[in-house]
Amino acid sequence: MTTQSQARIVSWSTAGEEVCASAARISTTRGDALTLFEKARDNPGNQDLIGKVLRSGHRSVIEHAVFSIALQNVSVFVEQYFIESRLASFTVKSRRYVDFSSLGYYIPPALAGKALTEYRRYMDGLFAAYQRLLDADVPKEDARFLLPYAFCSNFYCTLNARELVRLIRSIRCGRGRNIPELRDIADQLADQLAKLFPALADQLDGAPEDPSPAADPLPLFREKPVWVTEADAGAAELLAAPANPEGLLERAYRAAHPQGDAPFSAEALLTSSRPRELEQLSYTFAVSDISLAGITHLVRHRMQSVIVPPIQSVDHSRFILPDTIRNNPAGREIYQAALTEANCAGQALCGNPALAPYGCYFATAGNMMDVMTTLNARELELMIRLRSCTRAQWEIRHIAVGLLRLLREQYPPLFDRFGPSCYLTGRCPEGHMSCGRQEEMKTIFGGKLS
């Protein structure tokens, strides 16, 4: 098993400091962009200039430096924290296809004695049940709902210097400061960043964002587990939508085509290579009873404003029950017995002062939360095209179709044309991995979604 999380900056933009210094000079200095960049090469004044600009509040200049980070054997809790950074790119190890039974879990280095024994007993029990589910022919994508949020994740993250500084500070001075693993990762990244980009060293510390924060959120436990079936999971509610979507689209279309006299058509926007007009339509949804695993699928769509409650506040007693497990007697017995035991044990562990700081790790990927998100129609087109496909994981597919159903009720002329790629474009992009059901999908999405 793993005790040490590692975060290493494995790649960074060349001449990052020189580019940022050039950007700091270009708005107030005579000379063209290339001339200013040449003057910035090996210029001893670069660091002082960047620091001065940052202190004045103009932080966009450091967005020109980009870093790629390899995160090794971190807990999936850390992955979730990072992936909520909207201005970053991520590639993670898929829990749908990879067997996680031997990949280990994070062990807080400070744990020892009885507390360590109890922590490992909890984790080992869930990992053993995960393996038994695989042996009972439960698909990996559904067996993973048993995995505790301490299980090891490996992923890559790429972001600019401004977002990296914000991320480090959000851990050291904000909502991540009470999580030892996050603090350790922030320290690792801060040490590396200070060496690679010394001008940022004094940006990495400071007073807490909230000097008197509210108490840490508390986990919820019930006497008995609550099982949420596939049919009841991921219920969507449309909270806000444009009152006159067609009028907004036509106004945006006329602004983009001031010399055009062709009649406006919402359908034509979907064949455009640059349908910026769709970005003028924003929709806000509440999604209830989405699993922690499902949340990772949702938040990977970068162009949205999403609110996810702290994992520390999760209802540890509310679990998703996939059909592949519900309809598999052996699998259902393993799954429900393991999570019933976890519900009882987790409550005792979170009540132990030595283990309470690590309560986030006792959540499982199958625990449920409610989230809220706002997306524009262009991002909704992409999300629904990818996530309503039969190749998508079933939970996020169920949510995507639920969103589409609501959107079609709100504005049929546009959203009746949304659906998976085979319906939207007439062809499947999956190649040899295609489901082969293109005609069926066209019929399903061409009618009233049930």
Short mmCIF file of C-alpha atoms in Angstrom, two decimals:
data_model
loop_
_atom_site.label_atom_id
_atom_site.label_comp_id
_atom_site.label_asym_id
_atom_site.label_seq_id
_atom_site.Cartn_x
_atom_site.Cartn_y
_atom_site.Cartn_z
CA MET A 1 0.00 0.00 0.00
CA THR A 2 1.04 3.60 -0.54
CA THR A 3 1.87 6.25 2.05
CA GLN A 4 3.56 8.97 -0.02
CA SER A 5 1.68 11.15 -2.50
CA GLN A 6 3.89 12.80 -5.08
CA ALA A 7 3.38 15.81 -7.31
CA ARG A 8 6.14 16.66 -9.77
CA ILE A 9 6.28 19.43 -12.36
CA VAL A 10 7.48 17.40 -15.33
CA SER A 11 7.24 20.04 -18.03
CA TRP A 12 7.11 23.83 -18.22
CA SER A 13 7.08 26.40 -20.98
CA THR A 14 10.46 27.56 -22.20
CA ALA A 15 11.44 31.13 -21.36
CA GLY A 16 8.39 31.41 -19.14
CA GLU A 17 9.80 34.22 -17.03
CA GLU A 18 10.98 36.14 -20.11
CA VAL A 19 7.56 35.82 -21.77
CA CYS A 20 5.77 37.00 -18.64
CA ALA A 21 8.17 39.93 -18.25
CA SER A 22 7.64 40.85 -21.90
CA ALA A 23 3.89 40.76 -21.33
CA ALA A 24 4.33 43.04 -18.34
CA ARG A 25 6.22 45.56 -20.49
CA ILE A 26 4.21 45.54 -23.70
CA SER A 27 1.29 47.66 -22.53
CA THR A 28 3.44 50.53 -21.24
CA THR A 29 6.68 50.34 -23.26
CA ARG A 30 7.53 51.37 -26.80
CA GLY A 31 8.54 48.57 -29.13
CA ASP A 32 6.99 45.56 -30.81
CA ALA A 33 6.39 42.16 -29.22
CA LEU A 34 9.50 40.44 -30.60
CA THR A 35 11.80 43.32 -29.71
CA LEU A 36 10.52 43.37 -26.13
CA PHE A 37 10.99 39.63 -25.85
CA GLU A 38 14.61 39.86 -27.00
CA LYS A 39 15.22 42.58 -24.41
CA ALA A 40 13.78 40.31 -21.74
CA ARG A 41 16.30 37.52 -22.40
CA ASP A 42 18.65 37.21 -19.41
CA ASN A 43 17.36 40.53 -18.12
CA PRO A 44 18.07 40.74 -14.36
CA GLY A 45 15.11 43.09 -13.96
CA ASN A 46 12.52 40.52 -15.02
CA GLN A 47 11.78 39.19 -11.53
CA ASP A 48 11.37 42.61 -9.95
CA LEU A 49 9.10 43.75 -12.78
CA ILE A 50 6.85 40.69 -12.55
CA GLY A 51 6.65 41.08 -8.78
CA LYS A 52 5.71 44.75 -9.10
CA VAL A 53 2.97 44.01 -11.63
CA LEU A 54 1.56 41.20 -9.49
CA ARG A 55 1.51 43.42 -6.41
CA SER A 56 -0.50 45.97 -8.37
CA GLY A 57 -3.16 43.32 -9.02
CA HIS A 58 -2.47 42.65 -12.70
CA ARG A 59 -2.11 38.87 -12.52
CA SER A 60 -2.89 37.98 -16.14
CA VAL A 61 0.76 38.42 -17.15
CA ILE A 62 1.74 35.13 -15.50
CA GLU A 63 -0.87 33.21 -17.50
CA HIS A 64 1.74 32.99 -20.25
CA ALA A 65 3.79 30.43 -18.28
CA VAL A 66 2.42 26.89 -18.40
CA PHE A 67 3.25 23.85 -16.26
CA SER A 68 2.42 20.14 -16.53
CA ILE A 69 2.26 18.13 -13.31
CA ALA A 70 2.39 14.36 -12.83
CA LEU A 71 0.53 13.33 -9.70
CA GLN A 72 1.51 9.87 -8.52
CA ASN A 73 -0.31 7.71 -5.98
CA VAL A 74 -2.42 10.53 -4.63
CA SER A 75 -5.82 9.79 -3.17
CA VAL A 76 -8.83 10.22 -5.44
CA PHE A 77 -9.92 12.90 -2.96
CA VAL A 78 -6.92 14.94 -4.16
CA GLU A 79 -7.88 14.24 -7.77
CA GLN A 80 -11.35 15.58 -7.11
CA TYR A 81 -9.91 18.73 -5.49
CA PHE A 82 -7.62 19.38 -8.46
CA ILE A 83 -10.17 18.61 -11.12
CA GLU A 84 -12.46 21.35 -9.85
CA SER A 85 -9.90 23.86 -11.17
CA ARG A 86 -11.79 25.10 -14.20
CA LEU A 87 -8.75 26.60 -15.97
CA ALA A 88 -6.72 23.41 -16.12
CA SER A 89 -6.56 20.27 -18.26
CA PHE A 90 -6.58 16.74 -16.88
CA THR A 91 -6.05 13.17 -18.00
CA VAL A 92 -6.81 10.52 -15.39
CA LYS A 93 -6.64 6.74 -15.16
CA SER A 94 -10.05 5.34 -16.04
CA ARG A 95 -11.89 3.46 -13.32
CA ARG A 96 -14.18 2.06 -15.99
CA TYR A 97 -11.45 0.03 -17.67
CA VAL A 98 -8.59 -0.35 -15.18
CA ASP A 99 -8.64 -2.96 -12.40
CA PHE A 100 -7.89 -1.04 -9.19
CA SER A 101 -7.74 -4.04 -6.86
CA SER A 102 -3.94 -3.95 -6.57
CA LEU A 103 -3.22 -0.23 -7.11
CA GLY A 104 -3.30 0.61 -3.41
CA TYR A 105 -4.67 3.41 -1.28
CA TYR A 106 -3.33 6.45 0.50
CA ILE A 107 -2.26 6.00 4.13
CA PRO A 108 -1.77 9.22 6.13
CA PRO A 109 1.85 9.14 7.38
CA ALA A 110 0.81 10.42 10.80
CA LEU A 111 -1.32 7.37 11.53
CA ALA A 112 0.15 4.74 13.85
CA GLY A 113 -0.84 2.04 16.30
CA LYS A 114 -4.51 1.16 16.70
CA ALA A 115 -5.69 4.05 14.51
CA LEU A 116 -3.57 2.80 11.61
CA THR A 117 -4.84 -0.75 12.11
CA GLU A 118 -8.46 0.39 12.04
CA TYR A 119 -7.86 2.58 8.99
CA ARG A 120 -6.27 -0.27 7.06
CA ARG A 121 -8.97 -2.74 8.11
CA TYR A 122 -11.63 -0.43 6.67
CA MET A 123 -9.77 0.09 3.37
CA ASP A 124 -8.72 -3.55 2.98
CA GLY A 125 -12.30 -4.69 3.54
CA LEU A 126 -13.64 -2.55 0.71
CA PHE A 127 -10.81 -3.50 -1.64
CA ALA A 128 -11.41 -7.19 -0.94
CA ALA A 129 -15.12 -6.76 -1.69
CA TYR A 130 -14.22 -4.91 -4.92
CA GLN A 131 -12.17 -7.91 -6.02
CA ARG A 132 -15.02 -10.28 -5.14
CA LEU A 133 -17.37 -8.21 -7.28
CA LEU A 134 -15.01 -8.52 -10.24
CA ASP A 135 -14.86 -12.28 -9.64
CA ALA A 136 -18.68 -12.29 -9.66
CA ASP A 137 -18.60 -10.79 -13.19
CA VAL A 138 -19.67 -7.30 -12.13
CA PRO A 139 -18.27 -4.74 -14.65
CA LYS A 140 -15.34 -2.66 -13.40
CA GLU A 141 -17.32 0.55 -13.96
CA ASP A 142 -19.88 -0.62 -11.38
CA ALA A 143 -17.57 -2.48 -9.00
CA ARG A 144 -15.66 0.81 -8.57
CA PHE A 145 -18.57 2.24 -6.56
CA LEU A 146 -17.15 0.24 -3.65
CA LEU A 147 -13.77 1.94 -3.75
CA PRO A 148 -13.03 4.23 -0.79
CA TYR A 149 -11.90 7.78 -1.54
CA ALA A 150 -8.42 6.89 -0.34
CA PHE A 151 -7.73 4.73 -3.38
CA CYS A 152 -4.69 5.77 -5.38
CA SER A 153 -5.10 7.90 -8.45
CA ASN A 154 -2.47 8.81 -11.01
CA PHE A 155 -3.11 11.66 -13.41
CA TYR A 156 -1.65 14.58 -15.33
CA CYS A 157 -2.64 18.21 -14.87
CA THR A 158 -1.61 21.14 -17.07
CA LEU A 159 -2.30 24.73 -16.06
CA ASN A 160 -0.85 28.21 -16.28
CA ALA A 161 1.14 29.88 -13.51
CA ARG A 162 -1.74 32.05 -12.33
CA GLU A 163 -3.99 29.02 -11.83
CA LEU A 164 -1.18 27.03 -10.23
CA VAL A 165 -0.51 29.82 -7.72
CA ARG A 166 -4.25 30.02 -7.00
CA LEU A 167 -4.41 26.24 -6.48
CA ILE A 168 -1.44 26.22 -4.08
CA ARG A 169 -2.87 29.14 -2.12
CA SER A 170 -6.34 27.57 -1.98
CA ILE A 171 -4.72 24.63 -0.20
CA ARG A 172 -2.32 26.53 2.05
CA CYS A 173 -4.63 29.43 2.92
CA GLY A 174 -8.13 28.25 2.00
CA ARG A 175 -10.44 25.28 1.99
CA GLY A 176 -7.69 22.67 1.61
CA ARG A 177 -5.59 23.74 4.57
CA ASN A 178 -7.00 21.16 7.00
CA ILE A 179 -6.15 18.18 4.74
CA PRO A 180 -2.56 16.99 5.45
CA GLU A 181 -2.20 15.23 2.10
CA LEU A 182 -3.22 18.34 0.19
CA ARG A 183 -0.87 20.51 2.25
CA ASP A 184 2.01 18.15 1.51
CA ILE A 185 1.27 18.28 -2.22
CA ALA A 186 1.02 22.08 -2.11
CA ASP A 187 4.42 22.21 -0.38
CA GLN A 188 5.96 19.95 -3.01
CA LEU A 189 4.62 22.11 -5.83
CA ALA A 190 5.54 25.38 -4.12
CA ASP A 191 9.16 24.27 -3.66
CA GLN A 192 9.45 23.29 -7.33
CA LEU A 193 7.67 26.39 -8.63
CA ALA A 194 9.88 28.72 -6.57
CA LYS A 195 12.96 27.19 -8.20
CA LEU A 196 11.56 27.23 -11.74
CA PHE A 197 9.99 30.68 -11.49
CA PRO A 198 11.54 32.62 -8.58
CA ALA A 199 9.43 35.70 -9.26
CA LEU A 200 6.42 33.76 -7.94
CA ALA A 201 7.98 32.63 -4.65
CA ASP A 202 6.39 35.40 -2.56
CA GLN A 203 2.98 34.70 -4.11
CA LEU A 204 2.69 31.22 -2.60
CA ASP A 205 2.05 32.13 1.03
CA GLY A 206 -0.06 34.62 2.85
CA ALA A 207 -2.83 35.11 5.33
CA PRO A 208 -5.74 32.66 5.19
CA GLU A 209 -8.45 33.67 2.75
CA ASP A 210 -10.87 33.53 5.66
CA PRO A 211 -9.08 34.17 8.99
CA SER A 212 -12.00 32.73 10.94
CA PRO A 213 -13.47 29.98 8.76
CA ALA A 214 -16.55 28.03 9.66
CA ALA A 215 -16.07 24.63 11.23
CA ASP A 216 -15.18 21.81 8.87
CA PRO A 217 -18.28 20.20 7.33
CA LEU A 218 -19.41 17.07 9.12
CA PRO A 219 -20.17 13.74 7.42
CA LEU A 220 -23.67 12.32 7.66
CA PHE A 221 -24.39 8.77 8.82
CA ARG A 222 -27.74 7.03 9.10
CA GLU A 223 -28.66 3.96 11.06
CA LYS A 224 -29.13 1.91 7.88
CA PRO A 225 -27.89 2.35 4.31
CA VAL A 226 -30.15 3.88 1.68
CA TRP A 227 -29.95 2.29 -1.79
CA VAL A 228 -30.55 4.47 -4.85
CA THR A 229 -31.36 2.57 -8.04
CA GLU A 230 -30.27 3.53 -11.54
CA ALA A 231 -33.76 4.80 -12.33
CA ASP A 232 -33.71 7.20 -9.37
CA ALA A 233 -30.10 8.37 -9.66
CA GLY A 234 -29.14 11.65 -11.30
CA ALA A 235 -32.54 13.33 -11.35
CA ALA A 236 -32.24 16.70 -13.10
CA GLU A 237 -34.20 19.92 -12.57
CA LEU A 238 -33.99 23.00 -14.78
CA LEU A 239 -33.68 26.01 -12.47
CA ALA A 240 -33.09 28.87 -14.89
CA ALA A 241 -33.34 29.37 -18.65
CA PRO A 242 -33.61 32.30 -21.09
CA ALA A 243 -37.15 33.63 -21.37
CA ASN A 244 -36.77 34.21 -25.12
CA PRO A 245 -34.03 31.87 -26.42
CA GLU A 246 -34.94 32.32 -30.07
CA GLY A 247 -34.86 36.08 -29.78
CA LEU A 248 -31.44 35.94 -28.12
CA LEU A 249 -30.06 33.61 -30.77
CA GLU A 250 -31.34 35.72 -33.63
CA ARG A 251 -29.95 38.89 -32.05
CA ALA A 252 -26.57 37.17 -31.63
CA TYR A 253 -26.73 35.88 -35.19
CA ARG A 254 -27.38 39.36 -36.58
CA ALA A 255 -24.51 40.76 -34.53
CA ALA A 256 -22.17 38.11 -35.95
CA HIS A 257 -23.43 38.63 -39.54
CA PRO A 258 -24.10 42.38 -39.83
CA GLN A 259 -24.12 42.26 -43.64
CA GLY A 260 -26.20 39.08 -43.91
CA ASP A 261 -29.81 39.07 -45.01
CA ALA A 262 -30.49 35.32 -44.87
CA PRO A 263 -33.38 34.28 -42.62
CA PHE A 264 -32.31 33.12 -39.16
CA SER A 265 -32.36 29.37 -38.48
CA ALA A 266 -31.47 27.72 -35.17
CA GLU A 267 -30.81 24.50 -37.07
CA ALA A 268 -28.14 26.20 -39.21
CA LEU A 269 -26.14 27.04 -36.09
CA LEU A 270 -25.47 23.36 -35.48
CA THR A 271 -23.68 23.03 -38.82
CA SER A 272 -21.55 26.09 -38.20
CA SER A 273 -17.86 25.56 -37.42
CA ARG A 274 -18.01 28.43 -34.91
CA PRO A 275 -21.47 28.63 -33.34
CA ARG A 276 -20.66 31.39 -30.87
CA GLU A 277 -24.33 32.37 -30.84
CA LEU A 278 -25.10 29.27 -28.77
CA GLU A 279 -22.91 30.63 -25.98
CA GLN A 280 -25.49 33.36 -25.36
CA LEU A 281 -27.98 30.82 -23.98
CA SER A 282 -27.26 29.77 -20.38
CA TYR A 283 -29.08 27.07 -18.43
CA THR A 284 -28.83 26.22 -14.75
CA PHE A 285 -29.59 22.73 -13.46
CA ALA A 286 -29.76 20.94 -10.15
CA VAL A 287 -28.77 17.28 -10.31
CA SER A 288 -29.71 15.21 -7.28
CA ASP A 289 -28.31 11.85 -6.21
CA ILE A 290 -25.22 11.74 -8.41
CA SER A 291 -22.45 9.46 -7.20
CA LEU A 292 -18.98 10.76 -6.39
CA ALA A 293 -17.77 8.74 -9.37
CA GLY A 294 -20.42 10.39 -11.54
CA ILE A 295 -19.35 13.84 -10.39
CA THR A 296 -15.89 13.25 -11.86
CA HIS A 297 -17.51 12.70 -15.28
CA LEU A 298 -19.56 15.87 -14.95
CA VAL A 299 -16.84 18.25 -13.79
CA ARG A 300 -14.45 17.26 -16.58
CA HIS A 301 -16.45 19.55 -18.85
CA ARG A 302 -14.43 22.71 -18.36
CA MET A 303 -16.85 25.33 -19.67
CA GLN A 304 -19.37 25.32 -16.87
CA SER A 305 -19.88 26.81 -13.43
CA VAL A 306 -20.41 23.85 -11.14
CA ILE A 307 -21.05 23.75 -7.41
CA VAL A 308 -19.98 20.53 -5.68
CA PRO A 309 -20.39 20.23 -1.90
CA PRO A 310 -17.28 19.36 0.14
CA ILE A 311 -16.72 15.62 0.10
CA GLN A 312 -16.24 15.85 3.87
CA SER A 313 -20.01 16.52 4.09
CA VAL A 314 -21.09 13.47 2.08
CA ASP A 315 -23.95 11.24 3.23
CA HIS A 316 -21.95 8.09 3.96
CA SER A 317 -25.13 6.03 4.20
CA ARG A 318 -26.56 6.77 0.74
CA PHE A 319 -25.28 4.48 -2.02
CA ILE A 320 -25.96 3.94 -5.68
CA LEU A 321 -27.20 0.46 -6.64
CA PRO A 322 -26.39 -0.30 -10.31
CA ASP A 323 -28.62 -2.69 -12.23
CA THR A 324 -25.67 -5.00 -12.93
CA ILE A 325 -25.34 -5.52 -9.18
CA ARG A 326 -29.04 -5.36 -8.28
CA ASN A 327 -29.77 -8.14 -10.81
CA ASN A 328 -26.76 -10.27 -9.79
CA PRO A 329 -27.66 -12.12 -6.55
CA ALA A 330 -24.04 -12.92 -5.63
CA GLY A 331 -22.84 -9.44 -6.54
CA ARG A 332 -25.68 -7.74 -4.68
CA GLU A 333 -24.95 -9.69 -1.52
CA ILE A 334 -21.25 -8.75 -1.66
CA TYR A 335 -21.96 -5.10 -2.45
CA GLN A 336 -24.64 -4.46 0.14
CA ALA A 337 -22.87 -6.39 2.89
CA ALA A 338 -19.61 -4.48 2.30
CA LEU A 339 -21.29 -1.07 2.27
CA THR A 340 -23.52 -1.85 5.24
CA GLU A 341 -20.38 -2.72 7.20
CA ALA A 342 -18.63 0.40 5.87
CA ASN A 343 -21.54 2.57 6.97
CA CYS A 344 -21.28 1.26 10.51
CA ALA A 345 -17.48 1.24 10.67
CA GLY A 346 -17.14 4.67 9.04
CA GLN A 347 -19.27 6.30 11.70
CA ALA A 348 -17.09 4.85 14.45
CA LEU A 349 -13.89 5.86 12.63
CA CYS A 350 -15.05 9.44 12.06
CA GLY A 351 -15.83 9.64 15.76
CA ASN A 352 -12.26 8.67 16.67
CA PRO A 353 -10.21 11.88 17.25
CA ALA A 354 -7.13 10.24 15.69
CA LEU A 355 -9.03 9.38 12.50
CA ALA A 356 -11.55 12.22 12.27
CA PRO A 357 -9.20 14.47 10.21
CA TYR A 358 -9.20 11.77 7.52
CA GLY A 359 -12.97 11.34 7.26
CA CYS A 360 -12.94 12.30 3.56
CA TYR A 361 -11.13 9.03 2.78
CA PHE A 362 -13.93 6.91 4.25
CA ALA A 363 -16.40 8.06 1.59
CA THR A 364 -16.91 5.63 -1.29
CA ALA A 365 -17.21 6.33 -5.00
CA GLY A 366 -20.82 5.15 -4.77
CA ASN A 367 -21.88 7.73 -2.17
CA MET A 368 -24.42 10.26 -3.45
CA MET A 369 -24.45 14.06 -3.57
CA ASP A 370 -26.54 16.87 -5.07
CA VAL A 371 -24.80 19.37 -7.36
CA MET A 372 -25.70 22.47 -9.32
CA THR A 373 -24.28 23.64 -12.62
CA THR A 374 -24.68 26.32 -15.28
CA LEU A 375 -23.71 25.68 -18.90
CA ASN A 376 -24.24 27.50 -22.16
CA ALA A 377 -25.89 25.83 -25.13
CA ARG A 378 -22.62 25.35 -27.01
CA GLU A 379 -21.10 23.38 -24.13
CA LEU A 380 -24.38 21.52 -23.68
CA GLU A 381 -24.21 20.43 -27.31
CA LEU A 382 -20.74 18.96 -26.72
CA MET A 383 -21.63 17.38 -23.40
CA ILE A 384 -24.83 15.77 -24.70
CA ARG A 385 -23.16 14.62 -27.91
CA LEU A 386 -20.46 12.80 -25.92
CA ARG A 387 -22.43 11.69 -22.88
CA SER A 388 -25.68 10.51 -24.49
CA CYS A 389 -23.70 8.06 -26.63
CA THR A 390 -24.05 4.39 -25.69
CA ARG A 391 -20.28 4.30 -25.19
CA ALA A 392 -20.58 6.72 -22.27
CA GLN A 393 -20.76 5.46 -18.67
CA TRP A 394 -24.40 4.71 -17.85
CA GLU A 395 -24.83 7.20 -14.97
CA ILE A 396 -23.57 10.26 -16.82
CA ARG A 397 -25.50 9.08 -19.92
CA HIS A 398 -28.69 8.97 -17.82
CA ILE A 399 -27.99 12.51 -16.59
CA ALA A 400 -27.20 13.84 -20.08
CA VAL A 401 -30.45 12.44 -21.48
CA GLY A 402 -32.31 13.92 -18.50
CA LEU A 403 -30.86 17.36 -19.22
CA LEU A 404 -31.75 17.02 -22.89
CA ARG A 405 -35.33 16.08 -22.05
CA LEU A 406 -35.70 19.29 -20.03
CA LEU A 407 -34.06 21.40 -22.72
CA ARG A 408 -36.34 20.04 -25.43
CA GLU A 409 -39.35 21.05 -23.37
CA GLN A 410 -37.92 24.54 -23.01
CA TYR A 411 -36.83 25.24 -26.62
CA PRO A 412 -37.61 22.43 -29.11
CA PRO A 413 -36.43 24.15 -32.34
CA LEU A 414 -32.82 23.94 -31.11
CA PHE A 415 -32.65 21.12 -28.62
CA ASP A 416 -34.70 18.62 -30.64
CA ARG A 417 -31.57 18.44 -32.79
CA PHE A 418 -29.23 17.68 -29.87
CA GLY A 419 -28.20 14.09 -29.21
CA PRO A 420 -25.30 11.66 -29.71
CA SER A 421 -22.97 12.10 -32.68
CA CYS A 422 -24.76 9.53 -34.82
CA TYR A 423 -28.02 11.45 -34.42
CA LEU A 424 -26.52 14.93 -34.68
CA THR A 425 -24.11 14.38 -37.58
CA GLY A 426 -25.32 11.13 -39.12
CA ARG A 427 -22.12 9.23 -38.41
CA CYS A 428 -20.43 7.48 -35.48
CA PRO A 429 -16.90 8.64 -34.53
CA GLU A 430 -16.09 5.54 -32.45
CA GLY A 431 -14.69 3.42 -35.30
CA HIS A 432 -14.34 -0.25 -34.39
CA MET A 433 -15.70 0.54 -30.89
CA SER A 434 -19.05 1.66 -32.30
CA CYS A 435 -22.14 0.11 -30.73
CA GLY A 436 -23.55 -0.53 -34.20
CA ARG A 437 -26.95 0.88 -33.17
CA GLN A 438 -26.88 4.11 -35.13
CA GLU A 439 -30.28 3.66 -36.75
CA GLU A 440 -31.84 2.77 -33.40
CA MET A 441 -30.28 5.87 -31.79
CA LYS A 442 -31.64 8.06 -34.58
CA THR A 443 -35.11 6.69 -33.91
CA ILE A 444 -34.81 7.13 -30.13
CA PHE A 445 -33.49 10.69 -30.23
CA GLY A 446 -35.67 11.62 -33.17
CA GLY A 447 -38.76 10.97 -31.05
CA LYS A 448 -39.95 11.95 -27.60
CA LEU A 449 -37.37 10.90 -25.03
CA SER A 450 -38.93 8.63 -22.43
#
